[in-house]
Tab-separated table of C-alpha atoms in Angstrom:
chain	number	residue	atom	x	y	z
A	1118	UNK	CA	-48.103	-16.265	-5.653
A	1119	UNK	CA	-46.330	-12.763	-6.357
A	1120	UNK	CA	-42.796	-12.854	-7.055
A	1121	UNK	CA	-40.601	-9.582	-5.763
A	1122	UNK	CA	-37.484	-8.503	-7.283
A	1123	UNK	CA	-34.728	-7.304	-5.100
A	1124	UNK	CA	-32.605	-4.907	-6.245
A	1125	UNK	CA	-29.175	-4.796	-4.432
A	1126	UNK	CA	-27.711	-1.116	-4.491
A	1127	UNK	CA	-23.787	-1.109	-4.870
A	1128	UNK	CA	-22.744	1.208	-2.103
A	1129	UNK	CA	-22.021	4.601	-3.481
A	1130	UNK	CA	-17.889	5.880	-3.025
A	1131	UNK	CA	-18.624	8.079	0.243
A	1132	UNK	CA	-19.792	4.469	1.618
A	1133	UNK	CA	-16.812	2.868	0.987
A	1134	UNK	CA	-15.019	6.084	1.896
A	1135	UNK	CA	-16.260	6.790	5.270
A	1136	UNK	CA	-15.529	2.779	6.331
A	1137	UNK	CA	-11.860	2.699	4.507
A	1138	UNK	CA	-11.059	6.061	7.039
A	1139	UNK	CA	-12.851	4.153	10.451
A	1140	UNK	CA	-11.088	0.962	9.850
A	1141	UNK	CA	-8.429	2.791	9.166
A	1142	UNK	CA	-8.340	4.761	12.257
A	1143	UNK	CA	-9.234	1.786	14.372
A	1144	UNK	CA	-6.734	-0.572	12.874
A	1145	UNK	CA	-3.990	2.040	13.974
A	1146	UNK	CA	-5.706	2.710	17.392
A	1147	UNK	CA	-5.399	-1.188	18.399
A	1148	UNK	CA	-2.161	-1.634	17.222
A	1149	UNK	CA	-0.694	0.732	19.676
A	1150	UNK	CA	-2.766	-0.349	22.279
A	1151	UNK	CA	-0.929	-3.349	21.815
A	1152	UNK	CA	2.438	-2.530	21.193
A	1153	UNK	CA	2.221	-1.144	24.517
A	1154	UNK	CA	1.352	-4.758	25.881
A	1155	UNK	CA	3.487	-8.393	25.282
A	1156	UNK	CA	3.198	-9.885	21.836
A	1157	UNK	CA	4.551	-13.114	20.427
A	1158	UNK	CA	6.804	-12.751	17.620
A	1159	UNK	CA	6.910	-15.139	14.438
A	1160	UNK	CA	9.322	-15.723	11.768
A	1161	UNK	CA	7.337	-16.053	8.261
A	1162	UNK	CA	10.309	-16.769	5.632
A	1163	UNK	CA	13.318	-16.121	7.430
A	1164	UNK	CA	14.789	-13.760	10.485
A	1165	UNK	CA	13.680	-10.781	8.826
A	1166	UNK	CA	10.002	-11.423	7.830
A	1167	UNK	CA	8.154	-11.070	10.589
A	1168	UNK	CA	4.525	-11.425	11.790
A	1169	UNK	CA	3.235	-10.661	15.202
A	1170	UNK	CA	0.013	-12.012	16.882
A	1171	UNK	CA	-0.612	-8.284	16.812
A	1172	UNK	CA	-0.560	-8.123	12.841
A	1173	UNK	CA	-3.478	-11.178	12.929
A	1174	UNK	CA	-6.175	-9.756	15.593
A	1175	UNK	CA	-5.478	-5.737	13.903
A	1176	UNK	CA	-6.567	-7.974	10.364
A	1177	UNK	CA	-9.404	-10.149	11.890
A	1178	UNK	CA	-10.983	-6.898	13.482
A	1179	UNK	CA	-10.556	-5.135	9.956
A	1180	UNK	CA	-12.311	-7.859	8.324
A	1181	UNK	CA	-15.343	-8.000	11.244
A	1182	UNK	CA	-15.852	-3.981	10.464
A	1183	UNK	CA	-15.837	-4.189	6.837
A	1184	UNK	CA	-18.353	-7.772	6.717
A	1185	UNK	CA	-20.602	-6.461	9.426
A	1186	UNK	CA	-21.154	-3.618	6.974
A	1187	UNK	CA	-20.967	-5.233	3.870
A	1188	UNK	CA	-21.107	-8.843	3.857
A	1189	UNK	CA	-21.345	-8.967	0.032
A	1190	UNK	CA	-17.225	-7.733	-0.130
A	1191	UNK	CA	-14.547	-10.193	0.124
A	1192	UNK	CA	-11.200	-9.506	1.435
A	1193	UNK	CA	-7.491	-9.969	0.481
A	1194	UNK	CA	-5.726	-9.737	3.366
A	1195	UNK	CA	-1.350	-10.272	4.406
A	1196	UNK	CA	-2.278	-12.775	7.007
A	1197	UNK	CA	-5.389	-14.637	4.895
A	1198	UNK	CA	-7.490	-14.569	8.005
A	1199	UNK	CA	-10.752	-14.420	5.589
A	1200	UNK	CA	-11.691	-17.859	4.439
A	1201	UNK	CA	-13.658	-17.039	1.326
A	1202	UNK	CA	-12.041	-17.412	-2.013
A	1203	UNK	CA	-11.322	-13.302	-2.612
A	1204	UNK	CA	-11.349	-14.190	-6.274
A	1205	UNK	CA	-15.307	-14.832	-6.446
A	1206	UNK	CA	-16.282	-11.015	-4.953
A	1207	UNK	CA	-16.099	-8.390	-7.719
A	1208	UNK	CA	-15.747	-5.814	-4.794
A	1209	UNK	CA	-12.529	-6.446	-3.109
A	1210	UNK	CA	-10.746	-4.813	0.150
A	1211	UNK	CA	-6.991	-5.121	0.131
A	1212	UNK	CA	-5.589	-4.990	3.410
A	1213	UNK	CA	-2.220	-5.141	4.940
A	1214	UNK	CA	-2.929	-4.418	8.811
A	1215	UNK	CA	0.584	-3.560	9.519
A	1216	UNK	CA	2.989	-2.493	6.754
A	1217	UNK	CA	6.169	-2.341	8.487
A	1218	UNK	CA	5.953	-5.126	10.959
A	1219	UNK	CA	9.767	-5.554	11.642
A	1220	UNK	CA	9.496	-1.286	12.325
A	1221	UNK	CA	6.562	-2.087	14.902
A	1222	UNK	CA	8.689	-4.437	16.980
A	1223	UNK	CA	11.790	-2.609	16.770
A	1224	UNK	CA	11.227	1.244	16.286
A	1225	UNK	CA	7.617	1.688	16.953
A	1226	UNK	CA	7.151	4.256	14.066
A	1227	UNK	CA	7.464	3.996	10.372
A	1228	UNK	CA	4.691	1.089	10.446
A	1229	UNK	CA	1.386	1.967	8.972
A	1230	UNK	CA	-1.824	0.528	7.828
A	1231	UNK	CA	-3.009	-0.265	4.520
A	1232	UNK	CA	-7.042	-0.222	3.275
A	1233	UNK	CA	-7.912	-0.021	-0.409
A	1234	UNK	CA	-11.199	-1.037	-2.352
A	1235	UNK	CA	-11.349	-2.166	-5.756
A	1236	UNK	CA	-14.156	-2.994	-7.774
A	1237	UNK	CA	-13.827	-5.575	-10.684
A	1238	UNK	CA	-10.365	-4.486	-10.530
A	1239	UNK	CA	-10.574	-1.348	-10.756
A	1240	UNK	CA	-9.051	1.007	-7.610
A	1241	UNK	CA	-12.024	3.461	-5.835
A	1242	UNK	CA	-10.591	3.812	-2.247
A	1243	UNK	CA	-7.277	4.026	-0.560
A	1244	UNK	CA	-6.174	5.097	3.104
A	1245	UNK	CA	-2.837	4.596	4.554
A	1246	UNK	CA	-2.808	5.701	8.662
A	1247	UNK	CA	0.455	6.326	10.680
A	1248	UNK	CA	-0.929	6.009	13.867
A	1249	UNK	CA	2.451	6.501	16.100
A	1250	UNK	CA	2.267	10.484	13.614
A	1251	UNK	CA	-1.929	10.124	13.517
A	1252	UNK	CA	-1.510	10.823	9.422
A	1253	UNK	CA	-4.075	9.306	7.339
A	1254	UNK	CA	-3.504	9.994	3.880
A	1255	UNK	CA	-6.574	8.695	1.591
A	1256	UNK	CA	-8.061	9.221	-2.011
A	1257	UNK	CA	-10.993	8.302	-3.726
A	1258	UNK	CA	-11.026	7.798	-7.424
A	1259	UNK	CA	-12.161	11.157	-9.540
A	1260	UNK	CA	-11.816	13.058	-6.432
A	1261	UNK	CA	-8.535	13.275	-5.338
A	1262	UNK	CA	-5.981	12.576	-2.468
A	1263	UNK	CA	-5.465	14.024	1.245
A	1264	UNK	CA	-3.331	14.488	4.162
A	1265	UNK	CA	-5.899	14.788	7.144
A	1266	UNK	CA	-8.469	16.063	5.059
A	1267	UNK	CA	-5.088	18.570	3.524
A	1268	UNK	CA	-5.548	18.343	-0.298
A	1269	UNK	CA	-2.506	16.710	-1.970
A	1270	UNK	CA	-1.012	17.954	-5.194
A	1271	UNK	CA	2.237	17.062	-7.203
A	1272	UNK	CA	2.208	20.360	-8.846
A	1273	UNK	CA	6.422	20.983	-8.502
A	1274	UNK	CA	8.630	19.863	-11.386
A	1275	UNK	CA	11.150	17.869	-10.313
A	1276	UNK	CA	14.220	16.788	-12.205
A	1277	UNK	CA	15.892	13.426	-11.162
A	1278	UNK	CA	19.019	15.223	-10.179
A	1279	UNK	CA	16.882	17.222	-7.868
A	1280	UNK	CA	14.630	14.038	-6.677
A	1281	UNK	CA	14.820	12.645	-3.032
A	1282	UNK	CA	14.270	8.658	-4.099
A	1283	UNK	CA	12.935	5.924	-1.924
A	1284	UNK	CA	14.113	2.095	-2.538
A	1285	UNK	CA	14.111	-1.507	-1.106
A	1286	UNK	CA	15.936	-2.720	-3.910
A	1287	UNK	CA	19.375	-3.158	-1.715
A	1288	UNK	CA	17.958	-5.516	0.028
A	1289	UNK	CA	16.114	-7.825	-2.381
A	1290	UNK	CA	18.590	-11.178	-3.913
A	1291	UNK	CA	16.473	-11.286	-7.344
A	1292	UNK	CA	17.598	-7.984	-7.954
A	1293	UNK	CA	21.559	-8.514	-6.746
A	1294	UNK	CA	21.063	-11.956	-8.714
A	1295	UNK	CA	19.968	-9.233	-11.451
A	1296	UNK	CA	22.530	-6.324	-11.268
A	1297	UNK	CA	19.800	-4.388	-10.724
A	1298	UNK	CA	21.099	-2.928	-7.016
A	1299	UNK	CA	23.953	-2.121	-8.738
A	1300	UNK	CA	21.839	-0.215	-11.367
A	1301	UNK	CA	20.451	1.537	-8.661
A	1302	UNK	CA	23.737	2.228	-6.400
A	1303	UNK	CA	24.589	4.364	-9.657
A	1304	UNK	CA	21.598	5.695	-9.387
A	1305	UNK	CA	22.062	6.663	-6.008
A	1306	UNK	CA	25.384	8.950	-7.369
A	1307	UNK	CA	22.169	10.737	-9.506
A	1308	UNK	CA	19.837	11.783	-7.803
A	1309	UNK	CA	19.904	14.355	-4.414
A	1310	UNK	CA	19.653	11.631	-1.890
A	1311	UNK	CA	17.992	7.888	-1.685
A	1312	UNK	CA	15.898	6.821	1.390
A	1313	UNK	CA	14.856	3.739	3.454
A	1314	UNK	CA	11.794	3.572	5.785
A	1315	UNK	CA	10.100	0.066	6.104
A	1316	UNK	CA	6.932	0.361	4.873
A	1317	UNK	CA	5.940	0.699	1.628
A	1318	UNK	CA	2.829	2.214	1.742
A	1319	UNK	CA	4.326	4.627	3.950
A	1320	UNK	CA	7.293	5.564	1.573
A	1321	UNK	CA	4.372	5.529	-1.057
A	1322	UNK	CA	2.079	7.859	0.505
A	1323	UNK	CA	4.891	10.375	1.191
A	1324	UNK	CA	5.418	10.282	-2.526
A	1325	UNK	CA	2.063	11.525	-2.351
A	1326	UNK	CA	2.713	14.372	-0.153
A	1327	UNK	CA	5.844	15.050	-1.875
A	1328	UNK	CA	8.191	14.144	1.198
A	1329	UNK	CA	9.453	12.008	-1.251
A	1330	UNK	CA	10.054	12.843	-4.844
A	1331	UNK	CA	10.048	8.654	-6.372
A	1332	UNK	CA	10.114	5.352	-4.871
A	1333	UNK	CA	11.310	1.870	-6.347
A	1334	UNK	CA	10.561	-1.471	-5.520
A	1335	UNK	CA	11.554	-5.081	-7.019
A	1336	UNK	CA	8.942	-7.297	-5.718
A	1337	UNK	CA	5.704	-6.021	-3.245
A	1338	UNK	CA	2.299	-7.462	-2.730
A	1339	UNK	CA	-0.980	-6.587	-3.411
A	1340	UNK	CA	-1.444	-5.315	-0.001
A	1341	UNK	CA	1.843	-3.402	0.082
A	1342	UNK	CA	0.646	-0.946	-2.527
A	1343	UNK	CA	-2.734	-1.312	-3.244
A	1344	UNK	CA	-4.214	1.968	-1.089
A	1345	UNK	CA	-0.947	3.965	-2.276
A	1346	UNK	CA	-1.564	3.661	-5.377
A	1347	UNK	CA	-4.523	4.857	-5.571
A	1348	UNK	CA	-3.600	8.018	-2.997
A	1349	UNK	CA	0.144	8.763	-5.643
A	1350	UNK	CA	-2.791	8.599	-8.437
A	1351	UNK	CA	-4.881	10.797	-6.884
A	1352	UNK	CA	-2.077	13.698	-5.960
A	1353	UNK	CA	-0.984	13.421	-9.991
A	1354	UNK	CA	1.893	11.314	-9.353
A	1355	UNK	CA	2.834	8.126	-11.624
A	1356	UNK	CA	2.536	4.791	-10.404
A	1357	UNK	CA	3.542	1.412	-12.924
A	1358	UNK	CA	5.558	-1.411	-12.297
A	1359	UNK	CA	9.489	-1.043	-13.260
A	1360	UNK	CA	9.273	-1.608	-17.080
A	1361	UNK	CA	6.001	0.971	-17.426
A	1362	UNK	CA	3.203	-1.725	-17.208
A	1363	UNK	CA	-0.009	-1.061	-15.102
A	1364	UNK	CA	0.075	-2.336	-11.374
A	1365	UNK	CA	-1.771	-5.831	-10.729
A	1366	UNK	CA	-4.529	-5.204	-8.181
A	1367	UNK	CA	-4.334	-8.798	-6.343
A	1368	UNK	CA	-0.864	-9.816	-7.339
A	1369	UNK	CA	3.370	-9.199	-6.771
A	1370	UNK	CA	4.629	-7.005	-8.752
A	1371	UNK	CA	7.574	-4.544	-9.064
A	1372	UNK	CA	6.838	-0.902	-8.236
A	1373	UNK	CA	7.539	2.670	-9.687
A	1374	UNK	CA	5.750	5.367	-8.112
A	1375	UNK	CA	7.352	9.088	-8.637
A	1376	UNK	CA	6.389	12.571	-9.703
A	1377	UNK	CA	5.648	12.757	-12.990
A	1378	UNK	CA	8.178	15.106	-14.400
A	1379	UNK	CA	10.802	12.843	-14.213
A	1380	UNK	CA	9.272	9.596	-14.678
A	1381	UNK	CA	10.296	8.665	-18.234
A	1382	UNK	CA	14.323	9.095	-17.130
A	1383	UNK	CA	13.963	7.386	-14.051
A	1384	UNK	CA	12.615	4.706	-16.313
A	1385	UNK	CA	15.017	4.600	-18.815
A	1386	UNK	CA	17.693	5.108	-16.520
A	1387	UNK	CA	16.311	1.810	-14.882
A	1388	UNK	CA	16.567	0.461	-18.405
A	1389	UNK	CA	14.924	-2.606	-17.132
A	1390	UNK	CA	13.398	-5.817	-18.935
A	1391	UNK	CA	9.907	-7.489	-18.598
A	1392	UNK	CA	11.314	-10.341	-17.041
A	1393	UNK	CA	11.780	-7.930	-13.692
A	1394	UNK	CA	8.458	-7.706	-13.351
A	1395	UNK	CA	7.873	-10.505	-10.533
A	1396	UNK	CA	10.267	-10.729	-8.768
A	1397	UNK	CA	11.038	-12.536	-5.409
């Protein structure tokens, strides 16, 4: 009896790539195919965390795309439609399906999907597509970031007092518990102007593009950043949590993500503590 060896080939980045960008793409097309059509609304947490029937199907048919291809890959997902244990796959696909749900039933824009790829931890592939603008920004590590295939570069120095800031903090009760919204109301006085859009990855990826100069967050999940981080990355922007530390790649954590000329003073401006960094 002969024994065979089977090697298994780890798919090579323009793999992963090329499936991040047609899930991507696909995710977006069916979610306005059914915004156009009833939905059922849910409350998650309270009033204002919301999940749509919509959100679940655009995640299941993310996860059928990516396992049909690569069956080896687990998934972390917003709505934890894949069963497996995401923790036993060293190649991991972090997915939000919409990012910006309460934006999809109310405005239908500023909602976007999410795609990223990490392997043993590490971030390879991102893609974030506005399908009500058809923008899909996307990097891969080592080789950059892009805006419809439009290379993305922070290459402007920025000062704060010139910067155009993005933030959710207002609206999150650690951070009032905190005095950190107050931290950032002054702030606010600082800087050129401060911004509010819905979706993180979103307000990410235009940090990206340089639509926005910095955004701040007290408390996002895995799937909220984990494709714009890699894209800010990729354009030479800077992306740690509040108090400098890297980003998690499968758990909450606060958020910086800004041009890096003015990183260090937004940070000490912040002057946070380490006990900031989870919050709820």
């Amino acid at each position: 009896m002969f024994w065979v060896a089977i090697c298994v080939q780890e798919p090579s980045l323009t793999e992963l790539k090329e499936l991040a960008l047609r899930c991507a793409r696909s995710a977006g097309e069916l979610s306005l195919k059914r915004m156009k059509e009833p939905f059922q609304v849910e409350y998650k947490t309270s009033a204002s965390d919301l999940v749509t029937a919509v959100d679940k199907e655009v995640e299941k048919h993310v996860i059928h795309m990516i396992l049909e291809r690569f069956p080896d890959h687990g998934i972390l997902g917003e709505e934890s439609t894949f069963k497996g244990d995401y923790k036993q796959f060293d190649t991991l696909w972090v997915i939000d399906p919409i990012d910006g749900t309460t934006n999809f039933v109310h405005q239908q824009i500023n909602f976007s999907v999410s795609i990223a790829v990490y392997h043993k931890g590490e971030g390879l592939v991102g893609a974030v597509y506005d399908p009500s603008r058809d923008e899909l920004f996307y990097a891969v590590k080592g080789e950059g970031a892009y805006l419809n295939d439009r290379p993305l570069h922070l290459e402007k120095v920025v000062t704060l007092e010139e910067a155009l800031l993005c933030t959710s903090v207002f609206w999150n009760k650690r951070a009032e518990q905190m005095g950190i919204d107050q931290i950032v109301k002054k702030l606010a006085g600082k800087v050129r102007g401060m911004r509010l859009l819905g979706s993180a990855a979103l307000e990410m990826s235009y940090v990206a593009a340089g639509r926005l100069d910095g955004y701040v967050s007290m408390s996002l999940n895995a799937w909220d950043f984990g494709a714009a981080r890699i894209i800010v990355e990729e354009a030479g922007g800077k992306v740690t949590s509040m108090v400098g530390n890297p980003l998690p790649f499968d758990e909450k954590s606060s958020v910086m993500a800004c041009n890096p000329a003015f990183y260090e003073e937004l940070q000490h401006y912040l002057n946070l503590s380490d006990n900031t960094e989870k919050g709820s």
